[in-house]
Coordinates of C-alpha atoms in Angstrom, one line a residue:
M17 CA -27.2 2.6 1.6
Y18 CA -26.8 1.0 -1.7
H19 CA -28.6 -2.4 -2.1
V20 CA -26.9 -5.1 -4.1
P21 CA -28.3 -8.6 -4.8
C22 CA -26.1 -11.4 -3.7
R23 CA -26.2 -14.3 -6.1
Y24 CA -25.6 -16.9 -3.5
E25 CA -28.2 -15.9 -1.0
Q26 CA -31.9 -14.8 -1.2
N27 CA -31.3 -11.5 0.5
Y28 CA -29.8 -8.1 -0.1
V29 CA -26.5 -7.1 1.2
T30 CA -26.1 -3.4 2.1
S31 CA -23.1 -1.2 2.6
T32 CA -22.9 2.3 3.9
L33 CA -21.2 4.7 1.7
D34 CA -19.8 7.1 4.2
G35 CA -19.1 7.3 7.9
L36 CA -18.7 4.2 10.1
P37 CA -18.8 1.0 8.0
C38 CA -22.1 -0.5 9.2
S39 CA -24.0 -2.8 7.0
D40 CA -26.5 -5.6 6.9
T41 CA -24.9 -8.9 7.4
T42 CA -25.0 -11.8 5.0
L43 CA -27.5 -14.5 5.8
S44 CA -24.8 -17.1 5.9
G45 CA -22.7 -15.0 8.3
T46 CA -25.6 -14.4 10.6
L47 CA -26.6 -18.1 10.5
G48 CA -23.1 -19.2 11.4
Y49 CA -22.9 -16.8 14.3
L50 CA -26.2 -17.8 15.7
A51 CA -25.5 -21.5 15.3
N52 CA -22.2 -21.3 17.3
I53 CA -23.1 -18.8 20.0
L54 CA -25.6 -21.4 21.4
Y55 CA -22.7 -23.6 22.3
N56 CA -20.3 -20.9 23.6
S57 CA -17.1 -22.7 22.6
N58 CA -13.8 -21.0 23.6
N59 CA -11.0 -20.8 21.1
I60 CA -8.4 -20.1 23.8
D61 CA -7.4 -23.8 23.4
C62 CA -8.2 -26.7 21.1
A63 CA -9.9 -28.4 24.1
G64 CA -12.2 -25.5 24.6
G65 CA -13.1 -25.3 20.9
P66 CA -12.0 -28.5 19.1
V67 CA -14.1 -27.9 16.1
T68 CA -14.0 -24.1 15.9
T69 CA -10.2 -24.1 16.4
A70 CA -9.9 -26.1 13.2
M71 CA -12.3 -23.7 11.5
E72 CA -10.2 -20.7 12.6
V73 CA -7.1 -22.3 11.0
E74 CA -9.2 -22.7 7.8
V75 CA -10.4 -19.1 7.9
G76 CA -6.7 -18.0 8.3
E77 CA -5.7 -20.0 5.2
Q78 CA -8.5 -18.4 3.2
L79 CA -7.5 -14.9 4.2
C80 CA -3.9 -15.6 3.4
E81 CA -4.8 -16.7 0.0
M82 CA -7.1 -13.7 -0.5
I83 CA -4.3 -11.2 0.1
G84 CA -1.7 -13.2 -1.8
Y85 CA 0.4 -14.7 1.0
E86 CA 1.9 -17.9 -0.2
T87 CA 0.8 -20.8 2.0
Y88 CA 3.4 -23.3 0.8
N89 CA 6.6 -21.3 0.9
T90 CA 9.5 -21.7 3.4
H91 CA 8.0 -19.2 5.8
K92 CA 4.3 -20.3 6.0
P93 CA 1.9 -17.5 6.9
W94 CA -0.4 -17.7 9.9
V95 CA -3.6 -15.9 10.9
H96 CA -5.9 -15.8 13.9
I97 CA -9.2 -14.1 14.4
T98 CA -9.4 -11.2 16.8
C99 CA -12.4 -9.1 18.1
G100 CA -11.5 -6.3 15.7
G101 CA -8.9 -4.4 13.8
T102 CA -7.7 -2.4 16.9
I103 CA -6.5 -5.6 18.6
G104 CA -4.9 -6.7 15.3
N105 CA -3.0 -3.5 14.9
I106 CA -1.8 -3.5 18.5
E107 CA -0.6 -7.1 18.2
A108 CA 1.2 -6.5 14.9
L109 CA 3.2 -3.7 16.5
W110 CA 3.8 -5.8 19.6
A111 CA 5.3 -8.6 17.5
A112 CA 7.3 -6.2 15.4
Q113 CA 8.8 -4.6 18.5
N114 CA 9.8 -7.9 20.1
I115 CA 11.3 -9.1 16.8
K116 CA 13.2 -5.9 16.3
F117 CA 15.2 -6.2 19.5
F118 CA 15.5 -10.0 19.7
P119 CA 19.0 -10.1 18.1
L120 CA 20.4 -7.9 20.8
V121 CA 19.1 -10.4 23.4
V122 CA 20.6 -13.3 21.6
Q123 CA 23.9 -11.5 21.3
K124 CA 24.0 -10.9 25.1
V125 CA 23.1 -14.4 26.0
M126 CA 25.8 -15.9 23.7
T127 CA 28.4 -13.3 24.8
E128 CA 27.8 -13.8 28.5
N129 CA 27.5 -17.6 28.2
P130 CA 30.5 -18.7 26.1
G131 CA 30.4 -22.3 25.1
L132 CA 26.6 -22.5 25.9
I133 CA 25.9 -23.3 22.2
S134 CA 28.2 -25.5 20.3
F135 CA 28.1 -24.8 16.5
P136 CA 30.1 -26.7 13.9
D137 CA 33.0 -24.7 12.5
D138 CA 31.2 -24.3 9.2
E139 CA 27.8 -23.5 10.7
A140 CA 26.3 -20.7 8.7
S141 CA 23.4 -20.0 10.9
I142 CA 25.3 -17.8 13.3
F143 CA 26.5 -15.5 10.5
Y144 CA 24.2 -12.8 9.2
Q145 CA 24.1 -10.6 6.2
I146 CA 24.8 -7.0 7.4
Y147 CA 24.2 -3.8 5.4
D148 CA 26.3 -0.8 6.4
T149 CA 26.5 2.2 4.2
E150 CA 25.8 0.2 1.0
K151 CA 28.5 -2.4 1.9
V152 CA 27.4 -6.0 2.6
S153 CA 29.3 -8.4 4.9
F154 CA 28.6 -11.5 6.9
Q155 CA 29.2 -11.3 10.6
N156 CA 28.9 -13.5 13.6
I157 CA 26.0 -12.5 15.8
T158 CA 28.4 -11.9 18.7
E159 CA 30.4 -9.4 16.7
V160 CA 27.5 -7.4 15.2
S161 CA 27.2 -3.8 16.3
I162 CA 24.1 -2.7 18.3
W163 CA 22.8 -0.7 15.3
N164 CA 23.2 -3.5 12.9
A165 CA 21.7 -6.0 15.4
I166 CA 18.5 -4.1 15.6
N167 CA 18.3 -3.7 11.8
M168 CA 18.1 -7.3 10.7
D169 CA 15.1 -8.3 8.6
I170 CA 12.3 -10.2 10.1
D171 CA 12.9 -13.6 8.4
C172 CA 16.6 -13.4 9.5
T173 CA 15.6 -12.8 13.1
V174 CA 13.0 -15.5 13.1
D175 CA 15.4 -18.0 11.6
M176 CA 18.0 -17.0 14.2
A177 CA 15.7 -18.1 17.0
K178 CA 14.9 -21.3 15.2
S179 CA 18.5 -22.3 14.3
I180 CA 19.9 -21.5 17.8
G181 CA 17.1 -23.4 19.4
N182 CA 18.0 -26.5 17.4
H183 CA 21.5 -26.5 18.9
M184 CA 20.6 -26.5 22.6
N185 CA 17.9 -27.3 25.1
G186 CA 14.9 -25.2 24.1
E187 CA 13.7 -24.6 27.7
K188 CA 17.1 -23.5 28.9
F189 CA 17.5 -21.2 25.9
N190 CA 14.1 -19.6 26.4
K191 CA 14.8 -18.9 30.1
L192 CA 18.0 -17.1 29.2
I193 CA 16.3 -15.1 26.5
D194 CA 13.4 -14.2 28.7
K195 CA 15.8 -13.0 31.4
Y196 CA 17.3 -10.3 29.1
S197 CA 14.2 -9.6 26.9
L198 CA 12.3 -6.4 26.6
S199 CA 9.2 -8.2 27.8
S200 CA 10.9 -8.9 31.2
L201 CA 13.0 -5.7 31.6
G202 CA 10.6 -3.0 30.4
W203 CA 11.7 -0.1 28.2
Y204 CA 13.7 1.8 30.8
N205 CA 15.9 -1.1 31.9
F206 CA 16.2 -2.5 28.4
M207 CA 17.5 0.7 26.9
K208 CA 19.9 1.2 29.8
M209 CA 21.2 -2.4 29.6
Y210 CA 21.8 -2.3 25.8
K211 CA 23.0 1.4 25.7
L212 CA 20.3 2.5 23.4
E213 CA 20.4 6.3 23.1
E214 CA 17.3 6.9 20.9
A215 CA 13.8 5.7 21.6
P216 CA 12.3 3.6 18.7
V217 CA 9.5 5.0 16.5
V218 CA 6.6 3.8 14.4
I219 CA 5.8 5.7 11.2
C220 CA 2.4 6.1 9.6
S221 CA 0.3 8.6 7.7
A222 CA -1.5 11.5 9.4
A223 CA -4.8 9.7 8.4
C224 CA -4.0 6.7 10.6
H225 CA -6.6 5.0 12.8
Y226 CA -6.4 5.9 16.4
S227 CA -5.7 2.3 17.3
L228 CA -2.1 3.0 16.5
L229 CA -2.0 5.6 19.2
K230 CA -3.5 3.0 21.6
A231 CA -0.8 0.6 20.6
M232 CA 2.0 3.1 21.3
V233 CA 0.6 3.8 24.7
L234 CA 0.0 0.2 25.6
L235 CA 3.5 -0.9 24.4
G236 CA 5.0 1.8 26.6
L237 CA 6.5 3.6 23.6
G238 CA 4.4 6.7 24.0
K239 CA 2.2 8.6 21.6
D240 CA 5.1 11.0 20.8
Q241 CA 7.0 8.1 19.2
L242 CA 4.3 7.7 16.5
I243 CA 5.5 9.8 13.6
Q244 CA 2.6 10.8 11.4
V245 CA 3.7 11.7 7.9
P246 CA 1.7 14.3 6.0
T247 CA -0.8 13.1 3.3
D248 CA -1.2 14.3 -0.2
E249 CA -4.3 15.7 -1.9
H250 CA -5.8 12.2 -2.1
D251 CA -5.3 11.8 1.7
R252 CA -2.7 9.1 1.1
L253 CA 0.6 9.0 2.8
N254 CA 3.1 11.2 1.0
A255 CA 6.0 8.9 -0.1
Q256 CA 8.4 11.8 -0.5
E257 CA 7.8 12.9 3.0
L258 CA 8.2 9.4 4.2
D259 CA 11.6 9.2 2.4
K260 CA 12.7 12.4 4.2
T261 CA 11.6 11.0 7.6
L262 CA 13.5 7.7 7.1
S263 CA 16.6 9.6 6.0
D264 CA 16.4 11.6 9.2
C265 CA 16.2 8.3 11.2
V266 CA 19.3 7.0 9.5
E267 CA 21.2 10.1 10.2
R268 CA 20.2 10.3 13.9
K269 CA 20.3 6.5 14.4
I270 CA 16.7 6.3 15.4
P271 CA 15.4 2.7 15.4
V272 CA 12.2 2.3 13.3
I273 CA 10.1 -0.6 14.5
S274 CA 7.5 -0.4 11.7
V275 CA 6.1 1.7 8.9
V276 CA 2.3 1.3 8.8
S277 CA 0.4 1.5 5.5
I278 CA -3.3 2.3 5.6
Q279 CA -5.2 0.4 3.0
G280 CA -8.6 2.1 3.3
S281 CA -8.5 5.0 5.8
T282 CA -11.6 5.4 8.0
E283 CA -12.4 8.9 7.0
F284 CA -11.4 8.9 3.4
G285 CA -11.2 5.3 2.1
A286 CA -7.7 6.2 0.9
M287 CA -5.0 3.6 0.2
D288 CA -1.4 4.6 1.0
P289 CA 1.2 3.9 -1.7
L290 CA 2.2 0.5 -0.4
E291 CA 4.3 -0.1 -3.5
D292 CA 6.5 3.0 -2.6
I293 CA 6.8 1.9 1.0
I294 CA 8.1 -1.5 0.0
I295 CA 10.6 0.1 -2.4
L296 CA 11.7 2.4 0.4
R297 CA 12.2 -0.5 2.7
E298 CA 14.6 -2.1 0.2
K299 CA 16.4 1.3 -0.3
Y300 CA 16.9 1.9 3.4
M301 CA 17.8 -1.7 4.2
K302 CA 20.9 -1.2 2.1
K303 CA 21.7 1.9 4.2
G304 CA 21.6 -0.1 7.3
L305 CA 18.0 0.8 8.4
Y306 CA 15.4 -1.9 8.5
F307 CA 11.8 -1.8 9.5
S308 CA 8.8 -4.1 9.2
V309 CA 5.9 -3.1 7.1
H310 CA 2.5 -3.5 8.7
V311 CA -0.7 -2.9 6.7
D312 CA -3.9 -1.8 8.3
A313 CA -6.3 -3.2 5.8
A314 CA -9.1 -3.6 8.2
F315 CA -11.2 -1.5 5.9
G316 CA -9.8 -2.4 2.5
G317 CA -8.6 -6.0 2.7
Y318 CA -11.6 -7.6 1.2
F319 CA -11.3 -5.6 -2.0
S320 CA -8.6 -8.0 -2.9
C321 CA -11.4 -10.4 -3.9
I322 CA -12.0 -8.3 -7.0
L323 CA -8.5 -9.3 -8.2
R324 CA -9.0 -13.0 -7.8
E325 CA -10.4 -15.2 -10.6
N326 CA -13.1 -17.7 -9.9
N327 CA -12.0 -21.3 -10.7
D328 CA -15.2 -23.1 -9.6
L329 CA -16.6 -24.6 -12.8
S330 CA -19.8 -25.5 -10.9
I331 CA -20.8 -21.8 -10.7
S332 CA -22.6 -20.5 -13.7
Q333 CA -21.0 -17.4 -15.3
D334 CA -24.1 -16.7 -17.5
N335 CA -26.3 -14.7 -15.1
P336 CA -27.5 -11.8 -17.3
E337 CA -27.6 -9.6 -14.2
E338 CA -23.8 -10.0 -13.8
K339 CA -22.7 -9.1 -17.4
W340 CA -21.0 -6.0 -16.0
V341 CA -17.3 -6.9 -16.0
D342 CA -15.5 -3.5 -16.0
S343 CA -14.0 -3.1 -12.5
M344 CA -14.6 0.1 -10.6
L345 CA -11.1 -0.2 -9.0
S346 CA -8.6 2.3 -10.3
N347 CA -5.3 1.1 -11.5
Y348 CA -3.6 2.7 -8.5
T349 CA -5.9 0.9 -6.0
R350 CA -5.4 -2.4 -7.8
N351 CA -1.7 -2.0 -7.7
Q352 CA -1.6 -1.4 -3.9
L353 CA -3.8 -4.4 -3.3
N354 CA -1.3 -6.5 -5.3
F355 CA 1.5 -5.5 -2.9
L356 CA -0.3 -6.7 0.2
K357 CA 1.6 -10.0 -0.1
M358 CA 4.9 -8.1 0.4
A359 CA 3.8 -6.8 3.8
D360 CA 5.0 -8.5 7.0
S361 CA 1.6 -8.3 8.7
V362 CA -1.9 -7.3 7.6
T363 CA -4.9 -6.5 9.7
I364 CA -8.3 -7.3 8.1
D365 CA -11.8 -6.9 9.5
P366 CA -14.4 -9.4 8.2
H367 CA -17.1 -7.4 10.1
K368 CA -16.5 -4.5 7.8
Y369 CA -16.5 -5.5 4.1
G370 CA -16.8 -9.2 4.8
F371 CA -20.3 -8.3 5.9
V372 CA -20.4 -10.6 9.0
P373 CA -21.7 -9.8 12.5
L374 CA -19.5 -7.9 15.0
S375 CA -17.0 -8.6 16.2
A376 CA -14.6 -10.2 13.8
G377 CA -11.1 -9.0 13.0
A378 CA -8.0 -10.8 11.9
I379 CA -4.2 -10.4 12.1
C380 CA -2.2 -12.1 9.3
Y381 CA 1.5 -12.8 9.5
R382 CA 3.5 -13.4 6.3
N383 CA 6.0 -15.4 8.3
G384 CA 3.9 -17.5 10.7
L385 CA 6.7 -17.9 13.2
M386 CA 6.2 -14.2 14.1
K387 CA 3.4 -15.4 16.3
H388 CA 6.0 -16.9 18.8
F389 CA 7.2 -13.4 19.7
V390 CA 3.8 -12.6 21.2
K391 CA 3.3 -16.0 22.9
L392 CA 2.3 -16.4 26.6
K393 CA 1.0 -19.6 28.0
A394 CA -1.5 -19.9 30.9
S395 CA -0.1 -22.2 33.6
Y396 CA -3.6 -23.6 34.4
I397 CA -4.3 -24.8 30.8
D398 CA -2.9 -27.8 29.2
H399 CA -2.6 -26.6 25.6
G400 CA -1.8 -30.0 24.3
F401 CA -0.1 -30.8 21.0
N402 CA -2.6 -29.2 18.6
E403 CA -2.9 -25.6 17.5
S404 CA -3.9 -23.4 20.4
M405 CA -4.9 -19.9 19.4
G406 CA -5.2 -18.3 22.9
I407 CA -1.5 -18.5 23.7
Y408 CA -0.7 -16.0 20.9
G409 CA -1.5 -12.3 21.0
I410 CA -3.6 -10.2 23.4
E411 CA -6.8 -12.1 23.8
G412 CA -7.1 -15.2 26.0
S413 CA -10.6 -16.5 26.1
R414 CA -12.1 -15.9 22.7
Q415 CA -15.7 -16.5 21.6
S416 CA -15.7 -18.5 18.4
A417 CA -19.0 -17.5 16.9
A418 CA -17.2 -15.0 14.7
V419 CA -15.0 -17.8 13.3
V420 CA -18.0 -19.9 12.2
S421 CA -19.7 -16.8 10.9
V422 CA -16.7 -15.8 8.7
L423 CA -16.1 -19.3 7.5
L424 CA -19.7 -20.0 6.4
S425 CA -19.9 -16.6 4.7
H426 CA -16.7 -17.2 2.9
N427 CA -17.7 -20.6 1.7
V428 CA -21.2 -19.6 0.6
I429 CA -20.2 -16.4 -1.2
G430 CA -16.6 -17.0 -2.3
L431 CA -13.5 -14.9 -2.0
D432 CA -13.2 -14.0 -5.7
K433 CA -14.5 -11.6 -8.2
C434 CA -17.7 -13.6 -8.7
G435 CA -18.4 -13.7 -5.0
Y436 CA -17.4 -10.9 -2.6
G437 CA -15.9 -9.2 -5.7
I438 CA -19.2 -8.5 -7.4
I439 CA -20.8 -7.3 -4.1
L440 CA -17.9 -4.8 -3.6
E441 CA -18.0 -3.7 -7.2
H442 CA -21.6 -2.7 -6.6
C443 CA -20.5 -0.8 -3.5
L444 CA -17.8 0.9 -5.4
L445 CA -20.3 1.9 -8.1
G446 CA -22.7 3.2 -5.5
S447 CA -20.0 5.4 -3.9
K448 CA -19.1 6.8 -7.4
M449 CA -22.8 7.7 -7.8
M450 CA -22.8 9.4 -4.5
Y451 CA -19.7 11.4 -5.5
C452 CA -21.6 12.6 -8.6
N453 CA -24.6 13.5 -6.4
W454 CA -22.5 15.7 -4.1
L455 CA -20.9 17.4 -7.1
T456 CA -24.2 18.3 -8.7
I457 CA -26.6 18.6 -5.8
A458 CA -26.3 22.4 -5.6
K459 CA -28.0 24.4 -8.3
D460 CA -26.6 27.7 -9.6
E461 CA -29.2 29.7 -7.9
D462 CA -28.7 28.0 -4.5
N463 CA -27.0 29.9 -1.6
F464 CA -24.6 27.0 -1.0
V465 CA -22.1 24.8 -2.8
C466 CA -21.2 21.2 -2.1
F467 CA -17.8 19.6 -2.9
P468 CA -16.6 16.0 -2.5
V469 CA -13.3 16.0 -0.5
M470 CA -11.5 13.9 -3.1
P471 CA -10.4 16.1 -6.0
L472 CA -11.3 15.4 -9.6
P473 CA -8.7 13.7 -11.8
K474 CA -6.0 15.9 -13.1
G475 CA -7.1 17.6 -16.4
T476 CA -10.8 17.3 -15.5
T477 CA -12.5 20.6 -14.9
L478 CA -15.4 21.1 -12.6
E479 CA -17.6 22.4 -15.4
Y480 CA -16.8 19.4 -17.6
A481 CA -17.5 16.9 -14.8
K482 CA -20.9 18.5 -14.0
T483 CA -21.9 18.5 -17.6
F484 CA -20.8 14.9 -18.1
I485 CA -22.7 13.7 -15.0
K486 CA -25.9 15.5 -15.9
K487 CA -25.8 14.1 -19.5
F488 CA -24.6 10.5 -19.0
I489 CA -25.2 9.6 -15.3
T490 CA -28.1 11.5 -13.6
G491 CA -31.4 9.7 -14.1
K492 CA -29.8 6.9 -16.2
S493 CA -30.5 3.3 -15.6
F494 CA -28.0 0.8 -14.2
E495 CA -27.8 -0.8 -17.6
D496 CA -27.1 2.5 -19.4
I497 CA -24.3 3.3 -16.9
T498 CA -22.6 -0.1 -16.8
Q499 CA -22.7 -0.7 -20.5
T500 CA -21.2 2.6 -21.6
K501 CA -17.4 2.5 -21.6
N502 CA -16.9 6.2 -21.5
T503 CA -19.2 6.5 -18.4
L504 CA -17.4 3.6 -16.6
E505 CA -14.0 5.2 -17.4
F506 CA -15.2 8.5 -15.9
L507 CA -16.6 6.9 -12.8
R508 CA -13.5 4.8 -12.3
G509 CA -11.4 8.0 -12.1
I510 CA -13.4 9.8 -9.5
G511 CA -13.9 9.4 -5.8
S512 CA -11.8 7.7 -3.2
D513 CA -9.7 4.6 -3.5
T514 CA -12.5 2.5 -2.0
V515 CA -16.1 3.5 -1.1
M516 CA -15.9 6.5 1.2
T517 CA -17.5 9.7 -0.2
P518 CA -16.7 12.5 2.3
F519 CA -18.0 16.0 1.3
L520 CA -18.1 19.5 2.6
V521 CA -20.6 22.3 2.2
N522 CA -20.0 26.0 2.0
F523 CA -22.3 29.0 1.7
K524 CA -22.3 31.9 -0.7
T525 CA -23.9 35.3 -1.0
G526 CA -24.9 35.9 -4.5
D527 CA -21.9 34.7 -6.5
V528 CA -19.4 35.4 -3.7
L529 CA -18.2 32.3 -1.9
N530 CA -17.5 32.4 1.8
D531 CA -13.7 32.4 2.4
N532 CA -13.9 32.2 6.2
I533 CA -12.7 28.7 7.3
E534 CA -14.2 29.0 10.8
K535 CA -17.6 29.8 9.4
C536 CA -17.4 27.0 6.9
N537 CA -16.4 24.5 9.6
K538 CA -19.3 25.7 11.8
L539 CA -21.7 25.1 9.0
N540 CA -20.6 21.6 8.4
V541 CA -20.6 20.7 12.1
E542 CA -24.2 22.0 12.4
I543 CA -25.2 19.9 9.3
H544 CA -23.7 16.9 10.9
R545 CA -25.4 17.6 14.2
R546 CA -28.8 18.0 12.6
L547 CA -28.5 14.8 10.6
S548 CA -27.0 12.7 13.3
L549 CA -28.7 10.6 16.0
V550 CA -26.9 12.0 19.1
N551 CA -28.8 10.2 21.8
T552 CA -31.0 7.2 22.3
R553 CA -34.0 9.3 23.2
Q554 CA -34.2 10.8 19.7
N555 CA -36.4 9.3 17.0
N556 CA -34.4 8.7 13.9
K557 CA -37.5 9.0 11.8
R558 CA -37.7 12.7 12.7
K559 CA -34.4 13.4 11.0
P560 CA -34.7 15.5 7.8
L561 CA -32.5 13.0 5.8
S562 CA -32.5 9.3 5.6
A563 CA -30.0 7.6 3.3
T564 CA -31.4 4.2 2.6

């Protein structure tokens, strides 16, 4: 672990540099959790948690601001806390799936119930912009083709539900919609009724979290409908391969529910090219194929704090221990974080790099009305007129200690480059130092070699990197490293996009390096076994390596 001082608390925050993100928690986060768990309030409803429900709304607003969602635009964002990123990812795909096929249901209701909804002759809300082979037209929802109906953008679909609901009794409309909806019919009957020939897919990178496979199973889509696009040498989704996959979907008329961008993969800390994904969404929308963009930023979401300026004049900026201002974020990573605000939904885990106690995840919707597509009320609860979190998403009863923990930690530390930002900068620096360590740990006379998984920057040779590390980094003080621009520039260019530093070991005989993959894999599995705590009866102090 790499210990970093937190300016706002009299303790040390720690972050692991590889493997499962597991860290010490902030004092404020722990205090907030313990204070609330004593009262066991339930955020299923504002009556069960009147104070903590308001706190959850506030936490949501903070997270929206952190990732760049505009809280005062036409489509106001919305967030709720979950027990973790897995639930957030499943819910995001659930919402995207229901929104994707909603226009088909509206079309059927209006076609089979003529005169049910009376629109003025000049009512624009029943006409929608349709892209078809680069041509744009405005069509009445009752006349739109099946393919075009399932390829409307999210805001258009959400506005459709709102505008039609304004012209008729909401309860009657909802009953008709529910009768023909995917939620009521199930996939087999829905595809049969609407004459859908190709099952829909979700697209992600091969480095995706296994929660996406869980989502595909639970939503009834099936694991085979999750298309995993190959990654590049940096373990990021290959945008060129994604382009080919989308082109194939257009040609074969395969509905794409969502493209998922991983911002901080579990194994590699890699950030997919979100900017390219957003560009491809615009490209294929003009070809008649639309998909939502969901971002799994459970791991990397909090790194957005590094991009945010601190505007609190009451906080002193003159602490000599914090004169280090050169960010360890690469320009690539910084750019992907800037595009989070363009995604339709984002999963974030405060219990990872928000450093609060388990379990605390969050699902953020750019258009807050998306929450109504995963809404189910309990008949035995009077949800009242205030915000009730439990009617949306997967979880019903929800402990609120995580909410208080996150809110207090946010308010004490700050979601900007002078708060969480400086903590994460230290974590980034620590991971770069570990990368240097793996690269130089083996001496020439040793019978093994060690390589970080992430390649060196283009144009940087292995010999140059080793020489530079031994001369300017190994054994140098924190001040020497952070005050030398050439050193900082070198460190910024190496390692993963975030803080993971995976490595592999191979053996050699003399100067001959082993070229048998199976033997190399066996060696690394054995190293992992010997350094891992595999059961509760083992004493971790008897392990030959302790990274602390």
